[in-house]
PDB file of C-alpha atoms in Angstrom:
ATOM      1  CA  UNK A   1      23.178  -7.238  19.171  1.00  0.00           C
ATOM      2  CA  UNK A   2      21.531  -3.941  18.158  1.00  0.00           C
ATOM      3  CA  UNK A   3      21.389  -0.741  20.206  1.00  0.00           C
ATOM      4  CA  UNK A   4      18.117   0.595  21.546  1.00  0.00           C
ATOM      5  CA  UNK A   5      16.100   1.619  18.475  1.00  0.00           C
ATOM      6  CA  UNK A   6      14.512   4.644  20.156  1.00  0.00           C
ATOM      7  CA  UNK A   7      17.806   6.531  20.022  1.00  0.00           C
ATOM      8  CA  UNK A   8      18.593   5.848  16.387  1.00  0.00           C
ATOM      9  CA  UNK A   9      17.693   7.774  13.282  1.00  0.00           C
ATOM     10  CA  UNK A  10      17.101   5.987   9.972  1.00  0.00           C
ATOM     11  CA  UNK A  11      20.609   6.698   8.660  1.00  0.00           C
ATOM     12  CA  UNK A  12      22.143   5.486  11.927  1.00  0.00           C
ATOM     13  CA  UNK A  13      20.102   2.288  11.734  1.00  0.00           C
ATOM     14  CA  UNK A  14      21.300   1.571   8.227  1.00  0.00           C
ATOM     15  CA  UNK A  15      24.931   1.846   9.344  1.00  0.00           C
ATOM     16  CA  UNK A  16      24.247  -0.440  12.325  1.00  0.00           C
ATOM     17  CA  UNK A  17      22.620  -2.960   9.991  1.00  0.00           C
ATOM     18  CA  UNK A  18      25.606  -2.804   7.615  1.00  0.00           C
ATOM     19  CA  UNK A  19      28.057  -3.373  10.485  1.00  0.00           C
ATOM     20  CA  UNK A  20      26.107  -6.105  12.275  1.00  0.00           C
ATOM     21  CA  UNK A  21      24.821  -8.246   9.404  1.00  0.00           C
ATOM     22  CA  UNK A  22      26.719 -10.645   7.243  1.00  0.00           C
ATOM     23  CA  UNK A  23      26.431 -11.431   3.579  1.00  0.00           C
ATOM     24  CA  UNK A  24      23.089 -12.774   2.418  1.00  0.00           C
ATOM     25  CA  UNK A  25      21.132 -11.313   5.335  1.00  0.00           C
ATOM     26  CA  UNK A  26      18.002  -9.492   4.295  1.00  0.00           C
ATOM     27  CA  UNK A  27      18.790  -5.957   5.428  1.00  0.00           C
ATOM     28  CA  UNK A  28      15.368  -4.627   4.531  1.00  0.00           C
ATOM     29  CA  UNK A  29      13.726  -7.143   6.849  1.00  0.00           C
ATOM     30  CA  UNK A  30      16.074  -6.139   9.635  1.00  0.00           C
ATOM     31  CA  UNK A  31      15.307  -2.459   9.050  1.00  0.00           C
ATOM     32  CA  UNK A  32      11.584  -3.205   9.246  1.00  0.00           C
ATOM     33  CA  UNK A  33      12.082  -5.119  12.478  1.00  0.00           C
ATOM     34  CA  UNK A  34      14.215  -2.356  13.973  1.00  0.00           C
ATOM     35  CA  UNK A  35      11.883   0.462  13.083  1.00  0.00           C
ATOM     36  CA  UNK A  36       8.662  -1.418  13.781  1.00  0.00           C
ATOM     37  CA  UNK A  37       7.277  -0.448  10.376  1.00  0.00           C
ATOM     38  CA  UNK A  38       5.531  -3.692   9.569  1.00  0.00           C
ATOM     39  CA  UNK A  39       2.496  -2.933   7.472  1.00  0.00           C
ATOM     40  CA  UNK A  40      -0.560  -5.068   7.895  1.00  0.00           C
ATOM     41  CA  UNK A  41      -1.429  -5.567   4.239  1.00  0.00           C
ATOM     42  CA  UNK A  42      -4.737  -7.270   4.945  1.00  0.00           C
ATOM     43  CA  UNK A  43      -5.857  -4.302   7.060  1.00  0.00           C
ATOM     44  CA  UNK A  44      -4.781  -1.848   4.342  1.00  0.00           C
ATOM     45  CA  UNK A  45      -6.744  -3.819   1.721  1.00  0.00           C
ATOM     46  CA  UNK A  46      -9.858  -3.719   3.921  1.00  0.00           C
ATOM     47  CA  UNK A  47      -9.485   0.054   4.258  1.00  0.00           C
ATOM     48  CA  UNK A  48      -9.055   0.300   0.493  1.00  0.00           C
ATOM     49  CA  UNK A  49     -12.325  -1.587  -0.065  1.00  0.00           C
ATOM     50  CA  UNK A  50     -14.111   0.844   2.277  1.00  0.00           C
ATOM     51  CA  UNK A  51     -12.679   3.855   0.440  1.00  0.00           C
ATOM     52  CA  UNK A  52     -13.566   2.420  -2.973  1.00  0.00           C
ATOM     53  CA  UNK A  53     -17.154   1.987  -1.771  1.00  0.00           C
ATOM     54  CA  UNK A  54     -17.202   5.569  -0.466  1.00  0.00           C
ATOM     55  CA  UNK A  55     -15.756   7.168  -3.593  1.00  0.00           C
ATOM     56  CA  UNK A  56     -16.973   4.837  -6.327  1.00  0.00           C
ATOM     57  CA  UNK A  57     -20.186   4.333  -8.217  1.00  0.00           C
ATOM     58  CA  UNK A  58     -21.700   1.217  -9.817  1.00  0.00           C
ATOM     59  CA  UNK A  59     -20.817   0.540 -13.451  1.00  0.00           C
ATOM     60  CA  UNK A  60     -22.984  -1.282 -16.031  1.00  0.00           C
ATOM     61  CA  UNK A  61     -22.043  -4.659 -14.512  1.00  0.00           C
ATOM     62  CA  UNK A  62     -23.021  -3.509 -11.032  1.00  0.00           C
ATOM     63  CA  UNK A  63     -19.407  -3.424  -9.797  1.00  0.00           C
ATOM     64  CA  UNK A  64     -18.193  -0.342  -7.975  1.00  0.00           C
ATOM     65  CA  UNK A  65     -15.623   1.630  -9.969  1.00  0.00           C
ATOM     66  CA  UNK A  66     -13.525   4.682  -9.255  1.00  0.00           C
ATOM     67  CA  UNK A  67     -10.748   6.268 -11.267  1.00  0.00           C
ATOM     68  CA  UNK A  68      -7.207   6.249  -9.934  1.00  0.00           C
ATOM     69  CA  UNK A  69      -7.086  10.043 -10.053  1.00  0.00           C
ATOM     70  CA  UNK A  70     -10.116  10.393  -7.775  1.00  0.00           C
ATOM     71  CA  UNK A  71      -8.689   7.848  -5.343  1.00  0.00           C
ATOM     72  CA  UNK A  72      -5.187   9.322  -5.386  1.00  0.00           C
ATOM     73  CA  UNK A  73      -6.312  12.936  -4.951  1.00  0.00           C
ATOM     74  CA  UNK A  74      -8.783  12.236  -2.139  1.00  0.00           C
ATOM     75  CA  UNK A  75      -7.601  13.830   1.128  1.00  0.00           C
ATOM     76  CA  UNK A  76      -8.920  11.032   3.310  1.00  0.00           C
ATOM     77  CA  UNK A  77      -7.119   8.386   1.231  1.00  0.00           C
ATOM     78  CA  UNK A  78      -3.915  10.424   1.359  1.00  0.00           C
ATOM     79  CA  UNK A  79      -4.101  10.355   5.158  1.00  0.00           C
ATOM     80  CA  UNK A  80      -4.934   6.641   5.383  1.00  0.00           C
ATOM     81  CA  UNK A  81      -2.540   5.055   2.903  1.00  0.00           C
ATOM     82  CA  UNK A  82       1.229   5.457   3.064  1.00  0.00           C
ATOM     83  CA  UNK A  83       1.618   3.478  -0.147  1.00  0.00           C
ATOM     84  CA  UNK A  84      -1.632   3.562  -2.115  1.00  0.00           C
ATOM     85  CA  UNK A  85      -0.108   1.982  -5.222  1.00  0.00           C
ATOM     86  CA  UNK A  86       1.340  -0.870  -3.154  1.00  0.00           C
ATOM     87  CA  UNK A  87      -2.015  -1.481  -1.495  1.00  0.00           C
ATOM     88  CA  UNK A  88      -3.706  -1.510  -4.903  1.00  0.00           C
ATOM     89  CA  UNK A  89      -1.153  -4.028  -6.186  1.00  0.00           C
ATOM     90  CA  UNK A  90      -1.762  -6.273  -3.170  1.00  0.00           C
ATOM     91  CA  UNK A  91      -5.535  -6.065  -3.681  1.00  0.00           C
ATOM     92  CA  UNK A  92      -5.119  -6.853  -7.379  1.00  0.00           C
ATOM     93  CA  UNK A  93      -2.948  -9.871  -6.552  1.00  0.00           C
ATOM     94  CA  UNK A  94      -5.716 -11.138  -4.233  1.00  0.00           C
ATOM     95  CA  UNK A  95      -8.276 -10.507  -7.020  1.00  0.00           C
ATOM     96  CA  UNK A  96     -10.202  -8.008  -4.897  1.00  0.00           C
ATOM     97  CA  UNK A  97      -9.808  -5.222  -7.453  1.00  0.00           C
ATOM     98  CA  UNK A  98      -9.021  -5.066 -11.152  1.00  0.00           C
ATOM     99  CA  UNK A  99      -7.363  -2.377 -13.237  1.00  0.00           C
ATOM    100  CA  UNK A 100      -5.373  -2.366 -16.443  1.00  0.00           C
ATOM    101  CA  UNK A 101      -1.609  -2.156 -16.227  1.00  0.00           C
ATOM    102  CA  UNK A 102       0.866  -3.065 -13.537  1.00  0.00           C
ATOM    103  CA  UNK A 103       1.916   0.246 -12.041  1.00  0.00           C
ATOM    104  CA  UNK A 104      -0.337   3.287 -11.673  1.00  0.00           C
ATOM    105  CA  UNK A 105       1.284   6.720 -11.698  1.00  0.00           C
ATOM    106  CA  UNK A 106      -0.283  10.027 -10.709  1.00  0.00           C
ATOM    107  CA  UNK A 107      -1.190  12.144 -13.708  1.00  0.00           C
ATOM    108  CA  UNK A 108      -0.403   9.504 -16.317  1.00  0.00           C
ATOM    109  CA  UNK A 109      -3.004   7.006 -15.106  1.00  0.00           C
ATOM    110  CA  UNK A 110      -5.603   9.317 -13.527  1.00  0.00           C
ATOM    111  CA  UNK A 111      -8.337   7.998 -15.848  1.00  0.00           C
ATOM    112  CA  UNK A 112      -7.667   4.291 -15.231  1.00  0.00           C
ATOM    113  CA  UNK A 113     -10.747   2.671 -13.705  1.00  0.00           C
ATOM    114  CA  UNK A 114     -10.310   0.559 -10.599  1.00  0.00           C
ATOM    115  CA  UNK A 115     -13.078  -2.036 -10.348  1.00  0.00           C
ATOM    116  CA  UNK A 116     -14.009  -3.520  -6.987  1.00  0.00           C
ATOM    117  CA  UNK A 117     -14.529  -7.249  -7.606  1.00  0.00           C
ATOM    118  CA  UNK A 118     -15.174  -8.313  -3.995  1.00  0.00           C
ATOM    119  CA  UNK A 119     -17.215  -5.625  -2.226  1.00  0.00           C
ATOM    120  CA  UNK A 120     -17.795  -7.921   0.763  1.00  0.00           C
ATOM    121  CA  UNK A 121     -14.084  -8.210   1.557  1.00  0.00           C
ATOM    122  CA  UNK A 122     -14.112  -6.727   5.053  1.00  0.00           C
TER     123      UNK A 122
END
């Protein structure tokens, strides 16, 4: 159905997906399958816990905290996480971390504290 993915660029893949899929088909899922860019969220969350432990310090409650700015501007984190904010949202949904707000943006939310609720999540 689809040509060999090794010879396609992203824009070529999107045109193939548009031609080959019908209405109601999830094109994003097909793009992920074609490009092989399936992220293992659980693995990313485990890496996030390790980085929070490395960069953070205990607060008054004994939980490890780190500000978003420190996490975002860390070179090692920049190399590990393609989508740091997405990984943080996934960890928050699983109640592994807590922070105020829904979406964290660089600069605007640099002082927001990220609290590690489950330090043993590895």
